[in-house]
Each structure stands twice: as structure tokens, then as C-alpha cells.
Short mmCIF file of C-alpha atoms in Angstrom, two decimals:
data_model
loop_
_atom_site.label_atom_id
_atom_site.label_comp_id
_atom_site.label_asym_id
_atom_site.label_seq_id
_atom_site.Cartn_x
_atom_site.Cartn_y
_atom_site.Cartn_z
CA UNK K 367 82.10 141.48 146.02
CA UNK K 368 82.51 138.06 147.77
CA UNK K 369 82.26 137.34 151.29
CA UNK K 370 84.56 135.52 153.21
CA UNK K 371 84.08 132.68 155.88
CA UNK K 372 87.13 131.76 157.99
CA UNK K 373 86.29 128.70 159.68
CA UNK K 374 89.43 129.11 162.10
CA UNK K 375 87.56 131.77 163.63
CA UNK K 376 83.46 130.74 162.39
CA UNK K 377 82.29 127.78 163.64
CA UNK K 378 80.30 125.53 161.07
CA UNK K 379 76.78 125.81 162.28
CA UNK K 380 77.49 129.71 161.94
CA UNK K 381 78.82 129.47 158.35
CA UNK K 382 75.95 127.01 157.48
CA UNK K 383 73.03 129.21 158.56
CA UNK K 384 75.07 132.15 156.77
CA UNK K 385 74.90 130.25 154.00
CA UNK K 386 71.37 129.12 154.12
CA UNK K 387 70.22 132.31 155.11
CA UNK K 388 71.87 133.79 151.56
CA UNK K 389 70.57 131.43 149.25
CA UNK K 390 66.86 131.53 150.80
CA UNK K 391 67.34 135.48 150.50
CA UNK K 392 68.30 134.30 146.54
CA UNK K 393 70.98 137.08 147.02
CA UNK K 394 73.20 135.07 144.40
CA UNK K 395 76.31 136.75 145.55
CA UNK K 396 79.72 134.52 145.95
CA UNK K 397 80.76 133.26 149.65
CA UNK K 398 84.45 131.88 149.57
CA UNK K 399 85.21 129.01 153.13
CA UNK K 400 89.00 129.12 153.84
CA UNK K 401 90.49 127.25 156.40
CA UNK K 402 87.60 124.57 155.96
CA UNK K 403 90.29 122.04 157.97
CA UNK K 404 88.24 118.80 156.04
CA UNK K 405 84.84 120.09 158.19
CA UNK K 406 81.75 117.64 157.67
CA UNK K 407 78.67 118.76 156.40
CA UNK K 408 79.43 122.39 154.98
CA UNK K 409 77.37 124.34 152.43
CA UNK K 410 74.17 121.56 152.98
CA UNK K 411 70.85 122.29 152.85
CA UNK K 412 71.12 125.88 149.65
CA UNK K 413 67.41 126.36 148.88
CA UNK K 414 68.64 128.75 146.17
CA UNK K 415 70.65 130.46 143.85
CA UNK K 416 74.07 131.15 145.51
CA UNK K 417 77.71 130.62 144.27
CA UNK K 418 79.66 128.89 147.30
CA UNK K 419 83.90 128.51 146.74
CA UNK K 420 85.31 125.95 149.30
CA UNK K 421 89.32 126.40 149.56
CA UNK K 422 90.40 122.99 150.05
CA UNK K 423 89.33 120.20 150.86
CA UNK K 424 85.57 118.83 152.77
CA UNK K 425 84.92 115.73 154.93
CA UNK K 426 81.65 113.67 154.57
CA UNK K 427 77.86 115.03 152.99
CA UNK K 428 79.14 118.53 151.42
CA UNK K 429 76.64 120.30 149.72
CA UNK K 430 73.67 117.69 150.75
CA UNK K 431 70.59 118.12 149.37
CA UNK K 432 71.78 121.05 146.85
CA UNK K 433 69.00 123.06 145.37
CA UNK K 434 70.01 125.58 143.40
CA UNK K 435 73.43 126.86 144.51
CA UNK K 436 76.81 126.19 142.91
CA UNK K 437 78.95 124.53 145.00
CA UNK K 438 82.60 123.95 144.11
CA UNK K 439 85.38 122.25 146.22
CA UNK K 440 88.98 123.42 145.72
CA UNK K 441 90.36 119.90 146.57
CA UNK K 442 88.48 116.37 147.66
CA UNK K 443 85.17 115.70 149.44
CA UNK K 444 84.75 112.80 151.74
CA UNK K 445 81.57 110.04 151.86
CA UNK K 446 78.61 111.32 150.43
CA UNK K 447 79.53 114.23 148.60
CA UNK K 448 76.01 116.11 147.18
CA UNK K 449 73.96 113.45 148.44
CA UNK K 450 70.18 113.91 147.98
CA UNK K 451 71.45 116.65 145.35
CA UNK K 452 67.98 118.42 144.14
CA UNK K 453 69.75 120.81 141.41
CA UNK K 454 72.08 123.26 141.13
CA UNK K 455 75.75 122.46 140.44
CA UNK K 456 78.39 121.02 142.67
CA UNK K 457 82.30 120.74 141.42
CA UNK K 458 85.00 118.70 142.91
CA UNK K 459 87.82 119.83 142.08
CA UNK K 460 89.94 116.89 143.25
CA UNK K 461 89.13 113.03 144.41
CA UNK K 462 85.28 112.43 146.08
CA UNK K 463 84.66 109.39 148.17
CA UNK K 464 82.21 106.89 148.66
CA UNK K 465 78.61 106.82 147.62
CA UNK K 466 79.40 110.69 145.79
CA UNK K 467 75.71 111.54 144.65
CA UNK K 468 74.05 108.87 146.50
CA UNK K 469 70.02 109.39 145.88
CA UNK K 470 70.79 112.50 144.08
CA UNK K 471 66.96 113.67 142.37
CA UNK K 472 68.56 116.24 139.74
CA UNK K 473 71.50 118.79 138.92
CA UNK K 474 75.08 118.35 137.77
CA UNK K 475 77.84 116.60 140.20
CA UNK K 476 81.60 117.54 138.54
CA UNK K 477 84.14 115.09 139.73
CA UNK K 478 87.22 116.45 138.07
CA UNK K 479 89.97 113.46 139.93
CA UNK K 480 88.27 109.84 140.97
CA UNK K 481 85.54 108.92 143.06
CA UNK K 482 85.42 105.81 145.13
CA UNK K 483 82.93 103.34 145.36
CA UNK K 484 79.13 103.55 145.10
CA UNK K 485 79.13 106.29 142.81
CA UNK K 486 75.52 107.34 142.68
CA UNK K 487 73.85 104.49 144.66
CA UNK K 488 70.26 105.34 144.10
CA UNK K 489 70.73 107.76 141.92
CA UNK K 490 67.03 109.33 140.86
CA UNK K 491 67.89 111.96 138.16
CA UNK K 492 70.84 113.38 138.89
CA UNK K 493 73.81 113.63 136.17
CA UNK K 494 77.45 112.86 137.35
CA UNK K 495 80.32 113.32 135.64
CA UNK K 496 83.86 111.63 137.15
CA UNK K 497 86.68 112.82 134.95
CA UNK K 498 88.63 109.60 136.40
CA UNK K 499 87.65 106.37 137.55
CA UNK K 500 85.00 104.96 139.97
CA UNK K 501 85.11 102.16 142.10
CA UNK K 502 83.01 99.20 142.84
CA UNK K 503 79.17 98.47 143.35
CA UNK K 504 78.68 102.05 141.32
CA UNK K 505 75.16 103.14 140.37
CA UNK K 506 73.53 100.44 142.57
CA UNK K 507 70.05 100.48 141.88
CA UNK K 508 69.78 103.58 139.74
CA UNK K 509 66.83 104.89 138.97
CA UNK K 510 66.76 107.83 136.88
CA UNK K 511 70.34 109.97 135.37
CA UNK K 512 73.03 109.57 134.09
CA UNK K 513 76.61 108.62 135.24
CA UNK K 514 79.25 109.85 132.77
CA UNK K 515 83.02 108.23 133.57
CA UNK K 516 85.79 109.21 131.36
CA UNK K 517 88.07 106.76 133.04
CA UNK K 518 87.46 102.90 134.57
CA UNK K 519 84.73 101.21 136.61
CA UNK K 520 85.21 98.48 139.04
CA UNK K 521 83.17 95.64 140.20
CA UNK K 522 79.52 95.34 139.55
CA UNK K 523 78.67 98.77 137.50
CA UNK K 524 74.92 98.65 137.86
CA UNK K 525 73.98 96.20 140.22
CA UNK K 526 70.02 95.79 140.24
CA UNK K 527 69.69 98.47 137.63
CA UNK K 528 66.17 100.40 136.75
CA UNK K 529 66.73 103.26 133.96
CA UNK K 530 69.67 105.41 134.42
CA UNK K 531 72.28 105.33 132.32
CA UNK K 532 75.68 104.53 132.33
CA UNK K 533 78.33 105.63 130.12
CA UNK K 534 82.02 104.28 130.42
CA UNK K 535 84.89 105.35 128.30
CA UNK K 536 87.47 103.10 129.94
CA UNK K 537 87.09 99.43 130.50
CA UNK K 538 84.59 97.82 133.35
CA UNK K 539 85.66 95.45 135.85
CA UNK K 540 82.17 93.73 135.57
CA UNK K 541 78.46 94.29 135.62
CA UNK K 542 76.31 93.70 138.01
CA UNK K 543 73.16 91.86 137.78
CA UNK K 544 70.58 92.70 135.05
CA UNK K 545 73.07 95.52 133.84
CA UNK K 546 74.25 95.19 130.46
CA UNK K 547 75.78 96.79 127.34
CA UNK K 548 73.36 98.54 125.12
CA UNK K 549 73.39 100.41 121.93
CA UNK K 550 74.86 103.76 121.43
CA UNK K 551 71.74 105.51 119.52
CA UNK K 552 71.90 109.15 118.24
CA UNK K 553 69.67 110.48 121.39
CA UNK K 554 72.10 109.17 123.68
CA UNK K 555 75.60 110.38 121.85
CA UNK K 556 73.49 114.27 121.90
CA UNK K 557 72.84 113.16 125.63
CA UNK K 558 76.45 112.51 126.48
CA UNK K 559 77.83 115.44 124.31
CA UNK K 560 75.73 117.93 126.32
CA UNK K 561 77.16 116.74 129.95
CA UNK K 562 80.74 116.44 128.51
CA UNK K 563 80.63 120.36 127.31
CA UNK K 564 78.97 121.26 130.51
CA UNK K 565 81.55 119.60 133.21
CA UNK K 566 84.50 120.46 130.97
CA UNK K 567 85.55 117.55 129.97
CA UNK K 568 88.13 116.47 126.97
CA UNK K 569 87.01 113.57 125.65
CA UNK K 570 84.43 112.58 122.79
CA UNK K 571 80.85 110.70 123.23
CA UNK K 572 82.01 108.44 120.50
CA UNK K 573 84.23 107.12 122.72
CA UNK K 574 81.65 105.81 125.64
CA UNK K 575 80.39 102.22 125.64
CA UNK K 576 76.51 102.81 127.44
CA UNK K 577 75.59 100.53 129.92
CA UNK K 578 71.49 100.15 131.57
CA UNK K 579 69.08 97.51 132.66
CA UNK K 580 68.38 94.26 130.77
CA UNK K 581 64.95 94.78 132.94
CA UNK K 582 64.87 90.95 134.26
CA UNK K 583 64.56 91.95 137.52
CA UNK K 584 61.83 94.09 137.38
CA UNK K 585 58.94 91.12 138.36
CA UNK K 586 59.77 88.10 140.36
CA UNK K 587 60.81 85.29 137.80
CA UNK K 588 62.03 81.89 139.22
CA UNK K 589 64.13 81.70 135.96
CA UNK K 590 66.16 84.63 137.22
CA UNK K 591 65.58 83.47 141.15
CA UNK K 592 69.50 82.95 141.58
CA UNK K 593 70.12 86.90 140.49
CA UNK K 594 67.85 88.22 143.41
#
């Protein structure tokens, strides 16, 4: 049996500490938010196992610093969506916003519509899948991950790159520094087959081009001094 949050009549701090209080209790049971009115900051800080059903749509940092708990979001999420994500799972069911997954250490981020730009800045293990397209200045200094996008990328895809990586289905606007095209070897394709099964997502890994660090950057070099 779920429970119910109306935050019409609930006010966020009091659905938030219901929440926490579940998932540290690791009662696992489902909590459904109606009326969520585009609140900011709902369902952050699960430190456990907990199934949490948002009907409609979130403003900025939903589900911050996820451990644990599935999240999923019954229309779009605003800036910041899952950021600092630890594990656990968090679905959008519709468009996310800026920097979605920003410095996120681990667990699965579903974008099932677009997400705008800065799609996993930072990024330091933490697996995102965007059904549609992503915007500019995505995976900015990536550390660790991997960024799945079945549709386009804008601008600079992988600006100052370390070792995530990137897989694009659709065409790239253009790289950013030290990010390039690499091979698509047989660990990767198993890689990118797992996360497409997982997020629910039609589309093939034979049909990704994989994208990650050229590793100039990595030391000071006055050859490369006009990339910095």
C-alpha cells in the first residue's frame, strides 16, 4: 500500500523529512507527491531503499544526492536534476534542465524527453541515459561514467575531458577540447547494451559513435598552451 503526499495541503520540508525518515527506516514501501506545483528540492537527501512517484512535474535539485531510492518524475525536472546522485535510480519521465546529474558519484539517471545543457558537468561515476538530445558544454570535465544520448549533442561535448565516456547516436555539434572520437571495442558495445536494456531504451549500441579524452590536457604542455 502506497502513501500519499498532497503538497496542497503538506508543506515541502514536511514531505521531505517524511521521506527521509522512510528511506533511513529502509521501509522500501512506495510514497506517491501529487500536487507537487513545480516545488524545488523534493525527494533530496534518500539514504535508502525507497520507491518515490512524483505526479508531475519538479523545479530545480530533485532527488539530490540520491542514495538508494528510486525516484521517478511523472513530467520534467528543472536545473540540477539528481545532482550529487550517490546510487539508486532516478527517472524523468519528460524534459530535465540544465546541469541534470551534475557531480553525480554513481546510480542510473533516466531522461526519457531532452535535457538541456551541461548534462553531467562533473560527472564522477554516474550513468545517464537521455532518450533525446542534450545541449551544449555537456559532460564538462567528466571524470568517471558514462553519458548515453540516443539523440543529438550540441556545442563542446566533453570539454576538458578525464575518463568518462560518451556515447552519441545522433550527430555532435562539436567537441570540446581534448575530447575526441574513439574506437567502439567489444567491452564498450556490452557496456552500452547493459544501460540501454536498463533505462528502456529502443535503440541498438551499434548505432553509438563513443566519444572520451585524447588525455593532452592532463600535464601542463606549452604545445597544447592555447587549449587551457
Amino acid at each position: 500500500m502506497s502513501v500519499t503526499l498532497d503538497m496542497s495541503q503538506t508543506p515541502l520540508r514536511e514531505v521531505n523529512a517524511t521521506l527521509q525518515a522512510a528511506a533511513k527506516a529502509q521501509s522500501n514501501e512506495p510514497h506517491v507527491i501529487v500536487n507537487a506545483r513545480g516545488s524545488h528540492a523534493m525527494a533530496v537527501g534518500l539514504d535508502g531503499p525507497l520507491h518515490v512517484t512524483v505526479k508531475g512535474s519538479t523545479g530545480y535539485y530533485c532527488a539530490g544526492m540520491n542514495k538508494e531510492a528510486t525516484v521517478t518524475v511523472e513530467g520534467s525536472a528543472g536545473p540540477g536534476v539528481a545532482e550529487n546522485m550517490m546510487s539508486g535510480v532516478v527517472t524523468i519521465e519528460g524534459d530535465a534542465s540544465q546541469y541534470a546529474g551534475a557531480t553525480g558519484h554513481g546510480g542510473l539517471l533516466n531522461i526519457k524527453g531532452n535535457a538541456s545543457s551541461r548534462c553531467g558537468i562533473s560527472m564522477k561515476g554516474i550513468d545517464i541515459v537521455v532518450h533525446g538530445n542534450i545541449g551544449h558544454m555537456s559532460a564538462f570535465m567528466a571524470q568517471k561514467g558514462n553519458l548515453v544520448v540516443l539523440g543529438d549533442a550540441g556545442d563542446a561535448l566533453g570539454d576538458s575531458l578525464y575518463e568518462a565516456r560518451l556515447f552519441v547516436r545522433g550527430s555532435v555539434k562539436s567537441l570540446g577540447a581534448d575530447c575526441i572520437e574513439k574506437e567502439m571495442r567489444p567491452e564498450h558495445v556490452e557496456v552500452l547494451k547493459e544501460l540501454l536494456e536498463r533505462a528502456g531504451a529502443d535503440a541498438k549500441p551499434e548505432e553509438f559513435k563513443r566519444y572520451g579524452s585524447a588525455r593532452k590536457l592532463y600535464n601542463f604542455n606549452i604545445d597544447h598552451a592555447g587549449e587551457y
